[in-house]
XYZ file of C-alpha atoms in Angstrom:
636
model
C 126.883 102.717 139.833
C 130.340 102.162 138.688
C 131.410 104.781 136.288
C 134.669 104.396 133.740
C 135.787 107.827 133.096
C 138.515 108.191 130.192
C 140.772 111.604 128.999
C 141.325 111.945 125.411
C 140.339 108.974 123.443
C 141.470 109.530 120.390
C 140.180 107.067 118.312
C 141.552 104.184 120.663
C 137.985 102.412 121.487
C 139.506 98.714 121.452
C 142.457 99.634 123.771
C 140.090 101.523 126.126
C 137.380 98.790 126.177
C 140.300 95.918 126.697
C 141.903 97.628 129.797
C 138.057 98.212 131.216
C 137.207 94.347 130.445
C 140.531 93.479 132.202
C 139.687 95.550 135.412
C 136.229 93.434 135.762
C 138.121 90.315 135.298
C 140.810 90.758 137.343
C 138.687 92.553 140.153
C 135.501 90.922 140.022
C 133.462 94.315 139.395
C 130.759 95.702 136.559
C 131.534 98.819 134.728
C 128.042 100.559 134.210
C 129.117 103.577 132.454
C 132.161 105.072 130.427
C 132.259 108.673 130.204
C 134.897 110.126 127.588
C 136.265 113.808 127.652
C 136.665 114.812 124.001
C 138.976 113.722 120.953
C 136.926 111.187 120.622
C 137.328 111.032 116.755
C 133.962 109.337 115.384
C 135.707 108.866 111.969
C 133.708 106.360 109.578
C 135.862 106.489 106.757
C 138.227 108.480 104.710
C 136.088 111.074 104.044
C 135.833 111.615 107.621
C 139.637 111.826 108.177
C 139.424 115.176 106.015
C 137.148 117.093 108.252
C 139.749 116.266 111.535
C 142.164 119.273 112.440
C 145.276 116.920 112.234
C 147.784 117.311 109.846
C 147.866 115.112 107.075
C 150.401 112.268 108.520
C 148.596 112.159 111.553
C 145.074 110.781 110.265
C 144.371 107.519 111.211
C 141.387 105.779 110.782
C 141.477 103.820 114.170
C 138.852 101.579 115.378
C 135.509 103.600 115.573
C 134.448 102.450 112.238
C 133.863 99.106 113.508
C 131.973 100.062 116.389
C 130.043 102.127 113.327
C 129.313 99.558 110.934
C 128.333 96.809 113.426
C 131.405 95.077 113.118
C 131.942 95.589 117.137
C 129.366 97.095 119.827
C 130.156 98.995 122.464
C 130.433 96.230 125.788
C 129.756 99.660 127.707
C 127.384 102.510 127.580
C 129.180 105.194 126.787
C 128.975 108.763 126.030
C 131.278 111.064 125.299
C 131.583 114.993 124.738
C 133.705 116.432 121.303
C 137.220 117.928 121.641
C 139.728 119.544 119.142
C 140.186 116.702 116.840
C 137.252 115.193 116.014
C 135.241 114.362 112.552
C 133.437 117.343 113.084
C 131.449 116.931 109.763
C 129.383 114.296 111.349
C 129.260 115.475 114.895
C 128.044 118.277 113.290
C 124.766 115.835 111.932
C 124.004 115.805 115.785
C 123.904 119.359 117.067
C 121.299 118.286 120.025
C 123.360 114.731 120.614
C 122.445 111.456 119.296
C 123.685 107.908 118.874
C 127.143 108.291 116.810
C 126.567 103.951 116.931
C 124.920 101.576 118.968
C 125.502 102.015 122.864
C 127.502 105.473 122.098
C 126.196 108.345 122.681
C 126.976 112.145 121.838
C 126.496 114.990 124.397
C 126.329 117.414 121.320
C 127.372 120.799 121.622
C 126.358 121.055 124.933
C 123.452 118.911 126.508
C 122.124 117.143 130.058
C 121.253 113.550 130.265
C 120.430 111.547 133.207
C 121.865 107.645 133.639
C 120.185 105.657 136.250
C 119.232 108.981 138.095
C 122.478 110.602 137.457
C 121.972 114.051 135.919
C 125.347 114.735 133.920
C 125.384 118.058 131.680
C 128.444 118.351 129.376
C 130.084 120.875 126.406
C 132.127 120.118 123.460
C 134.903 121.970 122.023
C 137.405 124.319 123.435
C 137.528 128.362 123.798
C 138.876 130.823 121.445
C 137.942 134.097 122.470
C 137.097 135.338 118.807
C 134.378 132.807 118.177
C 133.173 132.728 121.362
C 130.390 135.084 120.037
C 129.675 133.772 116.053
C 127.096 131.755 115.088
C 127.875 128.048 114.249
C 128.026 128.831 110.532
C 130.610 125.913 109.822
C 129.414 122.963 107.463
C 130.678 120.816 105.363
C 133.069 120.938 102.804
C 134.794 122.836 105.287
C 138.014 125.604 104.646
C 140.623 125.166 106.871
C 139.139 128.002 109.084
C 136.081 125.989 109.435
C 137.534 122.775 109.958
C 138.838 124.427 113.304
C 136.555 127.315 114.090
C 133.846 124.254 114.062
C 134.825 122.649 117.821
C 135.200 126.183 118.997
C 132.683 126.814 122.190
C 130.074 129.408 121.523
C 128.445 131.593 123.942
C 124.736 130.211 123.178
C 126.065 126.820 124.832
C 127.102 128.289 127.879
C 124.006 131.071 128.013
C 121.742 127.770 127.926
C 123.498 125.934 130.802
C 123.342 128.641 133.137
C 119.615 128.908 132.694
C 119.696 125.345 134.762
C 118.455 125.694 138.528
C 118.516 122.093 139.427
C 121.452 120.383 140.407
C 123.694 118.654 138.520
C 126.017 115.558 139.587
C 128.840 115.469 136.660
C 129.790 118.098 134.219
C 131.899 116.729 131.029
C 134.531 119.017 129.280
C 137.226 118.671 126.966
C 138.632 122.057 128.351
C 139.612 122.716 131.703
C 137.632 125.518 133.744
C 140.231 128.656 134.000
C 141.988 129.110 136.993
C 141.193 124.948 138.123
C 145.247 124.668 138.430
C 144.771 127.127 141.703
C 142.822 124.153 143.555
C 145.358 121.586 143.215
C 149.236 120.951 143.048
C 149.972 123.605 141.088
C 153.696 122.898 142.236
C 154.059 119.545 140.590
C 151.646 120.409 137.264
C 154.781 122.776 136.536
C 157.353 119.811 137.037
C 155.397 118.437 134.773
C 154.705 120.991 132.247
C 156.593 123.818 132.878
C 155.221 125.187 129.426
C 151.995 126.043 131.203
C 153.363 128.469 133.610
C 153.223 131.074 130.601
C 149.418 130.672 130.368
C 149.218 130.836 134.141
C 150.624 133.888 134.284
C 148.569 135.449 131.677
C 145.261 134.284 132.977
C 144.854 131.987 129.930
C 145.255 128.403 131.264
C 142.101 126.886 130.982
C 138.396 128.092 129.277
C 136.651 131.372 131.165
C 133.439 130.165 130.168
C 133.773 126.852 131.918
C 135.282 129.224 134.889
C 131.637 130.542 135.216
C 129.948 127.241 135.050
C 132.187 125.262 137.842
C 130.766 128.551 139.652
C 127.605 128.682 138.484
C 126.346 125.146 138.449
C 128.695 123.951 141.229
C 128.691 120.080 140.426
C 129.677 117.287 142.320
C 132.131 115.896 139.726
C 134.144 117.955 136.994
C 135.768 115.720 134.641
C 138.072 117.201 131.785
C 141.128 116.201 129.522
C 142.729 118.017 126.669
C 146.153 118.921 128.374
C 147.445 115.657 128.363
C 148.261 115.213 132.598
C 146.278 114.170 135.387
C 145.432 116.904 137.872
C 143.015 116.438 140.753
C 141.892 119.398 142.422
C 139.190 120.031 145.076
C 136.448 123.805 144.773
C 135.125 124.809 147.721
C 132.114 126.629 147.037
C 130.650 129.357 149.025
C 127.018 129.599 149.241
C 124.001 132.013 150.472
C 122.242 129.264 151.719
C 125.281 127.964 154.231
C 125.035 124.412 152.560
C 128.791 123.747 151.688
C 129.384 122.719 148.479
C 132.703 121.008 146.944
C 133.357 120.245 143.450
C 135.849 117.741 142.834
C 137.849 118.383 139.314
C 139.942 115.208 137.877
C 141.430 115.552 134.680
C 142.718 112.343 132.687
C 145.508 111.808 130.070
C 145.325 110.300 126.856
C 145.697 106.700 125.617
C 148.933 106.185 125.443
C 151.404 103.851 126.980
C 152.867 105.376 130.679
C 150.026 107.289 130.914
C 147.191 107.439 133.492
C 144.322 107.794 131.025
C 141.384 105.898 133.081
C 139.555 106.265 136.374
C 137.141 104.491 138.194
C 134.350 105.645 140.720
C 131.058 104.906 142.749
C 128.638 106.967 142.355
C 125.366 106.651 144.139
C 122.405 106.374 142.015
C 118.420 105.649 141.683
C 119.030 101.647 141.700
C 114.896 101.395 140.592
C 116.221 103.398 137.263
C 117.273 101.118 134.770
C 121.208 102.451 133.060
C 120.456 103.698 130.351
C 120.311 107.179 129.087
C 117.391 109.441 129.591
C 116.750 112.903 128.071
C 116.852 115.925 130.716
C 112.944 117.917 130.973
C 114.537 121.112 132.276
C 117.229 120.860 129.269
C 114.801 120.221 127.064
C 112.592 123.452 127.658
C 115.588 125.519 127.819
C 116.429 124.203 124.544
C 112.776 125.280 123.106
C 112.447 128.542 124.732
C 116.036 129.373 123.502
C 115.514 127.760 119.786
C 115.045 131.765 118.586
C 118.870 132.875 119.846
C 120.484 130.076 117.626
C 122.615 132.176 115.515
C 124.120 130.349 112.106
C 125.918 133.101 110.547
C 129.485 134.245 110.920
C 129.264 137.593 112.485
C 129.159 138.191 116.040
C 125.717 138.208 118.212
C 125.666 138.936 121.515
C 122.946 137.410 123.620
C 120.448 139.023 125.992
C 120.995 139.960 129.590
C 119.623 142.221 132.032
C 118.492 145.787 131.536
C 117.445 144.842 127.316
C 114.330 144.757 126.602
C 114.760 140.963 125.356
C 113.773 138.584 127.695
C 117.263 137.320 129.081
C 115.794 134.567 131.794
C 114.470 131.424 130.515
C 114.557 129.694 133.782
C 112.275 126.534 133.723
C 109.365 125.957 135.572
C 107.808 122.595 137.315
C 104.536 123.052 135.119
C 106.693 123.578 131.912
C 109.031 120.553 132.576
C 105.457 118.958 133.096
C 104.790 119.879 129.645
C 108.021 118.282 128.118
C 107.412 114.910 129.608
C 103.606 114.917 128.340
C 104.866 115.689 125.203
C 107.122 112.574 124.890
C 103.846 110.822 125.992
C 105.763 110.181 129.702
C 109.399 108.592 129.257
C 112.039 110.719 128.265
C 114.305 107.184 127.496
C 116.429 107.811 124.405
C 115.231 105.237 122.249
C 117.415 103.072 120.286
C 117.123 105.418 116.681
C 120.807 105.109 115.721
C 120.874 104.694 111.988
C 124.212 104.458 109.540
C 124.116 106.764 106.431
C 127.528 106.520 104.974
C 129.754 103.474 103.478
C 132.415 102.429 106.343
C 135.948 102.443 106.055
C 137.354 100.845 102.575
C 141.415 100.364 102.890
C 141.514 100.212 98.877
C 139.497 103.060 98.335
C 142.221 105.789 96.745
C 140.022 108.586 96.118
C 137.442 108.984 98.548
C 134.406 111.630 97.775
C 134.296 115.667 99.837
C 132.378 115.948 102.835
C 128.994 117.100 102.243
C 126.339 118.398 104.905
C 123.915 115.990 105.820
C 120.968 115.568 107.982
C 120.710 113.000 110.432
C 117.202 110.970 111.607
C 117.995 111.961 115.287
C 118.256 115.146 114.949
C 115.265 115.732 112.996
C 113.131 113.477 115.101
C 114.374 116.207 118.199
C 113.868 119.115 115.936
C 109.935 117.535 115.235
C 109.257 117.210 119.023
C 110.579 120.354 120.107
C 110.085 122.683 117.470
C 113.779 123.228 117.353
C 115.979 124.459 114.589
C 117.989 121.882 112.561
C 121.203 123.756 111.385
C 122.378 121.192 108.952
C 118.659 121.200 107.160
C 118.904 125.374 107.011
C 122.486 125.004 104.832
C 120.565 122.301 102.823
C 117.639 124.812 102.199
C 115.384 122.570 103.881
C 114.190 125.024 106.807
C 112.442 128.031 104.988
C 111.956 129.693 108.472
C 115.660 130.551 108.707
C 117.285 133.599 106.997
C 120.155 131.882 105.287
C 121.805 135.066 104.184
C 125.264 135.740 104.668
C 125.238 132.232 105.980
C 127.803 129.565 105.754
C 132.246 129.149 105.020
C 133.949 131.776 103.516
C 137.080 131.455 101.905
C 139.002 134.230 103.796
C 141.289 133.412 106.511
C 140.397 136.042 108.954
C 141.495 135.455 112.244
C 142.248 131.461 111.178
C 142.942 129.125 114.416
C 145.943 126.819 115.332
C 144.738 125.082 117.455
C 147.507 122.261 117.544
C 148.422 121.146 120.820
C 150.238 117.835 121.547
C 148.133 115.427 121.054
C 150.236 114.164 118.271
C 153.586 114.566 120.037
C 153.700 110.824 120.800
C 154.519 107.872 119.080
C 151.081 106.205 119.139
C 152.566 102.998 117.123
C 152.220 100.463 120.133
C 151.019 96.977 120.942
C 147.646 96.692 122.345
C 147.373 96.990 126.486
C 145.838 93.226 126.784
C 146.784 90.305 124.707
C 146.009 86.670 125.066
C 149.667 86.176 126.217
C 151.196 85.460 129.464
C 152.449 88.997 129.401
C 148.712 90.673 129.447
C 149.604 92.526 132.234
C 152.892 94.077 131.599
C 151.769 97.314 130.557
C 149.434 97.785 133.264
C 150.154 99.358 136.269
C 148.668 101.583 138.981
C 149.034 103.940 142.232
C 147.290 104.857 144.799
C 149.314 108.256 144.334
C 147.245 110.158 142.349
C 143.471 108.564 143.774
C 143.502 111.710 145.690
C 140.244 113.688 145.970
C 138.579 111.616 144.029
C 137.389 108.767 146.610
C 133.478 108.962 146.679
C 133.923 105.243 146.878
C 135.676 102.303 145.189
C 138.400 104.158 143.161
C 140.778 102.648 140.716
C 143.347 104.856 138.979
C 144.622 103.059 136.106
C 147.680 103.872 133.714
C 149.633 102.331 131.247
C 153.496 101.960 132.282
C 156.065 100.049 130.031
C 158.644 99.631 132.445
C 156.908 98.563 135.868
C 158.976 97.416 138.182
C 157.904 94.557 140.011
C 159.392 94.857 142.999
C 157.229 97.963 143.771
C 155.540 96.914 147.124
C 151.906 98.677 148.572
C 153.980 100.478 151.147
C 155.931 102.461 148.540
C 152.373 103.158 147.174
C 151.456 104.519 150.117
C 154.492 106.387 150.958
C 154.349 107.888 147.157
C 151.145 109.080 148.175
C 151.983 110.824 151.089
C 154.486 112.196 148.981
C 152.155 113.340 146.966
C 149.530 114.891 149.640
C 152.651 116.793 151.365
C 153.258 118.190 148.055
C 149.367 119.386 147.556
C 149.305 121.053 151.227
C 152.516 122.734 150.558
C 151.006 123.970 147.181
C 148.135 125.395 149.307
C 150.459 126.869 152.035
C 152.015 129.009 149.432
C 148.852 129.450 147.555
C 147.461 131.954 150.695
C 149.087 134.909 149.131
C 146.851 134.758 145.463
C 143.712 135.565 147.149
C 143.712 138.508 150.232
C 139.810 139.133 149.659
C 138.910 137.138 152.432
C 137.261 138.929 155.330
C 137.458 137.797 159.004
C 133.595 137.495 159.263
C 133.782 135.339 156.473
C 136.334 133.265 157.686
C 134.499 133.156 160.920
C 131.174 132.392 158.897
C 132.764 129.413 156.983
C 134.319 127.995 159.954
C 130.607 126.177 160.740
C 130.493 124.902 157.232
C 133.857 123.015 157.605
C 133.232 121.578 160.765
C 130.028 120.039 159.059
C 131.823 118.898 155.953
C 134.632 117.561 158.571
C 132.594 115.481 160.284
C 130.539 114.049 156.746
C 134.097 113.547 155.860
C 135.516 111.310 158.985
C 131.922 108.965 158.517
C 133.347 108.507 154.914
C 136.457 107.545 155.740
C 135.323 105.487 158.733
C 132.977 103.490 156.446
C 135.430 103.263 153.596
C 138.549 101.708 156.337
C 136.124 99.190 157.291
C 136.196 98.008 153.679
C 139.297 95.155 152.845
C 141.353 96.556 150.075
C 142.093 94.646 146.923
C 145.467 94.471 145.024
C 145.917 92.529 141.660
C 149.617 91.648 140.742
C 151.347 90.024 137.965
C 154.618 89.007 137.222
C 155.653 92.376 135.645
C 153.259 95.032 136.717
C 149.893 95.413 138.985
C 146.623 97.352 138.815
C 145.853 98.167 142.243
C 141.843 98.494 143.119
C 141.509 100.710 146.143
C 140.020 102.210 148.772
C 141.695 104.897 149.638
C 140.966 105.986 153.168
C 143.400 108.395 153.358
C 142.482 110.438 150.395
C 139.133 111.762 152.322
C 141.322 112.933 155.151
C 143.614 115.138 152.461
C 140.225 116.131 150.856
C 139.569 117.576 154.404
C 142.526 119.183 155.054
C 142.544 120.469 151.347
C 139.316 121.615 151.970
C 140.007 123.628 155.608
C 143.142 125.445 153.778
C 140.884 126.663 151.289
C 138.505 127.795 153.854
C 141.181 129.307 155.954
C 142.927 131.346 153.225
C 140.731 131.193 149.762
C 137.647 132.181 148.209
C 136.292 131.775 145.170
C 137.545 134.276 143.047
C 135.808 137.264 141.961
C 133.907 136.716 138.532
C 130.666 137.648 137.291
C 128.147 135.060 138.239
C 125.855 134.817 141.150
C 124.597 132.426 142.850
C 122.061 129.339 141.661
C 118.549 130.311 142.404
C 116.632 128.865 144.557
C 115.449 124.941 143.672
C 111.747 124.242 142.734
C 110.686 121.385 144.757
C 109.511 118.845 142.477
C 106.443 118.214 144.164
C 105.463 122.079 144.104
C 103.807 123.972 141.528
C 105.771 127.571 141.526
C 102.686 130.251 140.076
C 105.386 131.893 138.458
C 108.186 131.620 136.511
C 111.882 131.753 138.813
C 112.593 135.338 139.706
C 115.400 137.062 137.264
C 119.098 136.268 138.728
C 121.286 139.950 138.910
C 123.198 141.325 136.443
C 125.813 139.468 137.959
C 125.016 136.457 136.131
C 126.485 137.436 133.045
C 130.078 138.235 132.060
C 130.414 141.464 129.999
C 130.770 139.975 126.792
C 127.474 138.433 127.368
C 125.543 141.215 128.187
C 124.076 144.133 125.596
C 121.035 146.415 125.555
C 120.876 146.120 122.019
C 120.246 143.069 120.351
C 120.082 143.845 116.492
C 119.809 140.580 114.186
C 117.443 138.527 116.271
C 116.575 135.887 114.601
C 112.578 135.307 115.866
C 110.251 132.988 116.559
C 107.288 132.481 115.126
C 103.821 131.239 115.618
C 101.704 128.676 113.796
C 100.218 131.612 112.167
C 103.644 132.544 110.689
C 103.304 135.893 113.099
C 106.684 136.688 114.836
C 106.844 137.261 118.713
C 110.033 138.861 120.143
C 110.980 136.116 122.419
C 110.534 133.292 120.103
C 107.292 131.593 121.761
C 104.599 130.065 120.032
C 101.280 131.772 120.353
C 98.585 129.595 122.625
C 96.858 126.504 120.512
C 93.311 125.083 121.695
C 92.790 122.360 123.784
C 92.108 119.795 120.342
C 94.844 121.103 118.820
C 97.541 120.132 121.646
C 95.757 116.672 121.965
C 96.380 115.700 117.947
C 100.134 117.175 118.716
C 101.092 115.378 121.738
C 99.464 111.780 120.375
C 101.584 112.812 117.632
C 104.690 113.274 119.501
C 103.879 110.330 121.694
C 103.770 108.149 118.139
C 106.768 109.771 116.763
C 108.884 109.168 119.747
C 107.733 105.521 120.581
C 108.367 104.613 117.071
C 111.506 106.686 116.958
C 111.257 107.348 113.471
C 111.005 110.890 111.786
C 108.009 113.069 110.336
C 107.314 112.945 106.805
């Protein structure tokens, strides 16, 4: 499966889907999926524009709207995760995810989906240490605290992705793990942006809590934005069970002219799976054992961990994934629910109306099925079951966010990447330079360059990229004095683990030679489609330097538990992890403010579960379900 993944979109869905559609001309290949990494800015109208953290001269309504009102549809399937500019008032409408418009699809505040097989698990919004811990109390009309405070990651999000056991392929950020910068060419990211060494040296480049999940989950891919600069970088994992593990990061630039905003990548998949998006069964019963921890109020709550008396493990189970899918009588296929609710775009409208909250048919069909709790219908007072006190915006500014970065340091006024003209191609241009690391299989780096020079030959490609793996060995040459903690036996211990990823490695890069390599030109520029051989080979040497000289530094998480086979039923839930698992700020003995579940009976149970229904009683619910879901529409 060919997968399209894309940096900060902002709003630039016509430019994006022309430079994809050119690639599969000019190179004779299919784009499955498209996978975008935050400031995605799903603005409908000019009501929308008020609920993005811009300022004022920076809104734009750019091209979602038509995607929206039907205008346009998405030639991909694409999904994306939310950033730091975003119309957060109707992301907001999808908590769980959901169609934003046809073919595109929301990860929500944090959520797992599978595509043709492909589990990828993903989380919106970007860290600021004093929210990490509130409640998602934002809503519309927002304050200007809201407005910001609303993409800000909360601890919940992160607490419910490190209950997964089973592995995931891609993660999705907008945020880049903390500490990623120490995998990669550090070296050159300063030439680049010499403003980051500041947060470097204070420990703040980057989001902790994503620091625990690269960790914790230890994915395949990690794909991220936000900073504006692509940066490849390769995480060698150490693990209990001797299986090496390596996690390769790529973040992507924005949409912009002279910038390399777009990557493409094979990734193996279930070829009897059809493409198309499929809810997760372990996500999903995380997200029902965990409905009782949602927290909707402004004031910090800190979340259970080990040693409270509050059960702090929700680790799924084969039987109750089992459950899930019987539920959603079998399929788990998202079906195609998307619905519009608001009046698109007007140019001639001068006054358009505030924000208000609103519910959205996705979300409450989810919310039906699961038993979950829909935020937006608590601030509407349409969930009775939620205390709403001391609930929602306040006017004070305490501790207000600016979150500004420079996103809007550009001139975005430009013609669009591919025209009908004879000069289609002059803003397109690519290098081999920067495929590093990334090379599963067909690769194809793409940016947008003004000024290509059309002399540029293959060879200075390839000596640019040799260039550029020098550069990334040197980086971890001098890297060897961040990290002492290695022991011999360990280094000894991990020697066995390189040899085997070595030799996986070489039969990569064997296969991948044998392959001819493509190259588009045009009379001004060239997009170059790839296959890197040489990129593996770096990847192995990156990999042994790491080995020889790195660990993975010291933070509170332990390793994923064991894997239930799928063809097992465990009689028990998955033993507790340590109280490693948690970071500090995660873990209390006292948990004041719970917000419990209840049972059908109204009867409140300290860890949220519903009390056991008969036999009749779960056969009229799941033919219910079943109905519900087929149908896709809502309960009455």
């Amino acid at each position: 499966m060919k997968i399209a993944v894309e940096g900060c979109c902002h709003g630039e869905l016509d430019k994006i889907y022309e430079t994809i559609e050119l690639l599969e001309q000019k190179n004779n290949i299919k784009v499955d999926l498209l996978l975008m990494c935050g400031d995605f800015q799903a603005v409908r109208n000019k009501s929308d524009m008020q609920c993005m953290a811009v300022p004022q001269k920076y809104q734009e309504i750019k091209t979602f709207y038509k995607y929206y009102s039907g205008e346009k549809k998405a030639p991909i399937l694409t999904i994306f995760v939310g950033g730091n500019h975003e119309a957060s008032n109707y992301l907001q409408e999808l908590p769980y995810g959901g169609w934003v418009a046809p073919n595109i699809y929301y990860m929500g505040y944090a959520g797992v989906i599978q595509v043709g097989g492909v589990r990828i698990a993903g989380c919106s919004g970007i860290y600021k240490g004093h929210n990490a811990h509130k409640g998602h109390y934002e809503h519309p009309p927002y304050n200007e605290d809201a407005k910001r405070s609303a993409y800000h990651v909360r601890a919940l999000e992160i607490f419910r992705l490190k209950q997964l056991t089973r592995p995931v392929k891609i993660f999705v950020s907008h945020d880049w793990p903390r500490n990623i910068w120490k995998y990669g060419d550090v070296h050159e990211l300063l030439k680049r942006k010499p403003d980051f060494q500041k947060d470097i040296d204070d420990g703040k480049l980057g989001n902790p809590f994503h620091e625990e999940l690269l960790y914790y989950l230890k994915p395949e891919y990690w794909f991220a934005a936000h900073l504006h600069i692509k940066f490849p970088a390769a995480v060698q994992h150490e693990s209990s069970d001797g299986q090496s593990k390596v996690t390769k990061f790529l973040s992507l630039d924005k949409c912009l002219p002279r910038r390399k905003f777009l990557q493409v990548l094979d990734v193996p998949h279930d070829s009897d799976k059809p493409i198309n998006i499929e809810l997760d069964a372990e996500w999903l019963a995380i997200l029902k054992s965990t409905n009782h921890l949602l927290n909707l109020k402004r004031a910090d709550k800190y979340l259970p961990g080990p040693g409270g008396r509050e059960r702090w493990n929700f680790n799924v189970t084969n039987e109750e994934m089992n459950s899930i899918i019987e539920d959603f009588g079998g399929s788990l296929t998202i079906p195609d629910n998307f619905e519009k609710s608001v009046d698109v775009y007007n140019p001639s409208e001068r006054n358009p109306p505030t924000p208000q909250t609103m519910t959205n048919s996705q979300t409450t069909l989810l919310c039906t099925m699961l038993d979950l709790t829909d935020p937006n219908a608590v601030f509407l007072g349409k969930d009775s079951k939620y205390d709403t006190s001391m609930d929602g915006n306040v006017d004070e500014n305490v501790g207000s966010d600016n979150d500004e970065d420079d996103d809007v340091d550009d001139d975005t006024e430009y013609e669009s990447f591919v025209a009908d003209s004879d000069q289609s191609l002059s803003f397109l241009s690519s290098s081999n330079a920067d495929d590093s690391i990334m090379s599963l299989g067909v690769s194809v780096n793409v940016s947008v360059d003004e000024k290509d020079n059309p002399a540029k030959s293959q060879n200075d490609s390839e000596e640019d990229s040799d260039e550029e793996f020098k550069a990334i060995m040197q980086k971890q040459k001098l890297e060897q004095s961040i990290d002492k903690s290695t022991s011999p036996s360990k280094s000894s211990a991990s020697q066995s683990d390189l040899d085997d990823t070595d030799s996986e490695l070489q039969e990569i890069t064997a296969e991948q030679k044998a392959k001819r390599q493509l190259q588009l030109t045009s009379d001004r520029g060239h997009v170059e489609l790839a296959l890197p051989g040489s990129d593996d080979e770096e990847l192995a040497s990156l990999i042994a330097e790491q080995k020889k000289f790195q660990t993975v530094p010291d933070i509170s998480v332990e390793e994923t538990p064991s894997l239930v086979s799928e063809d097992t039923i465990p009689l028990s839930q998955s033993s507790p992890a340590s109280s490693g698992e948690r970071s500090d700020s995660e873990v209390v003995r006292a948990t004041s403010g719970l917000v419990l579940g209840e049972d059908k009976e109204g009867r409140k149970r300290s860890d949220g579960s519903e009390s056991e229904e008969s036999p009749q009683s779960k056969k009229i619910r799941v033919k219910r379900n079943q109905s519900l879901y087929e149908s896709g529409s809502e309960m009455e």
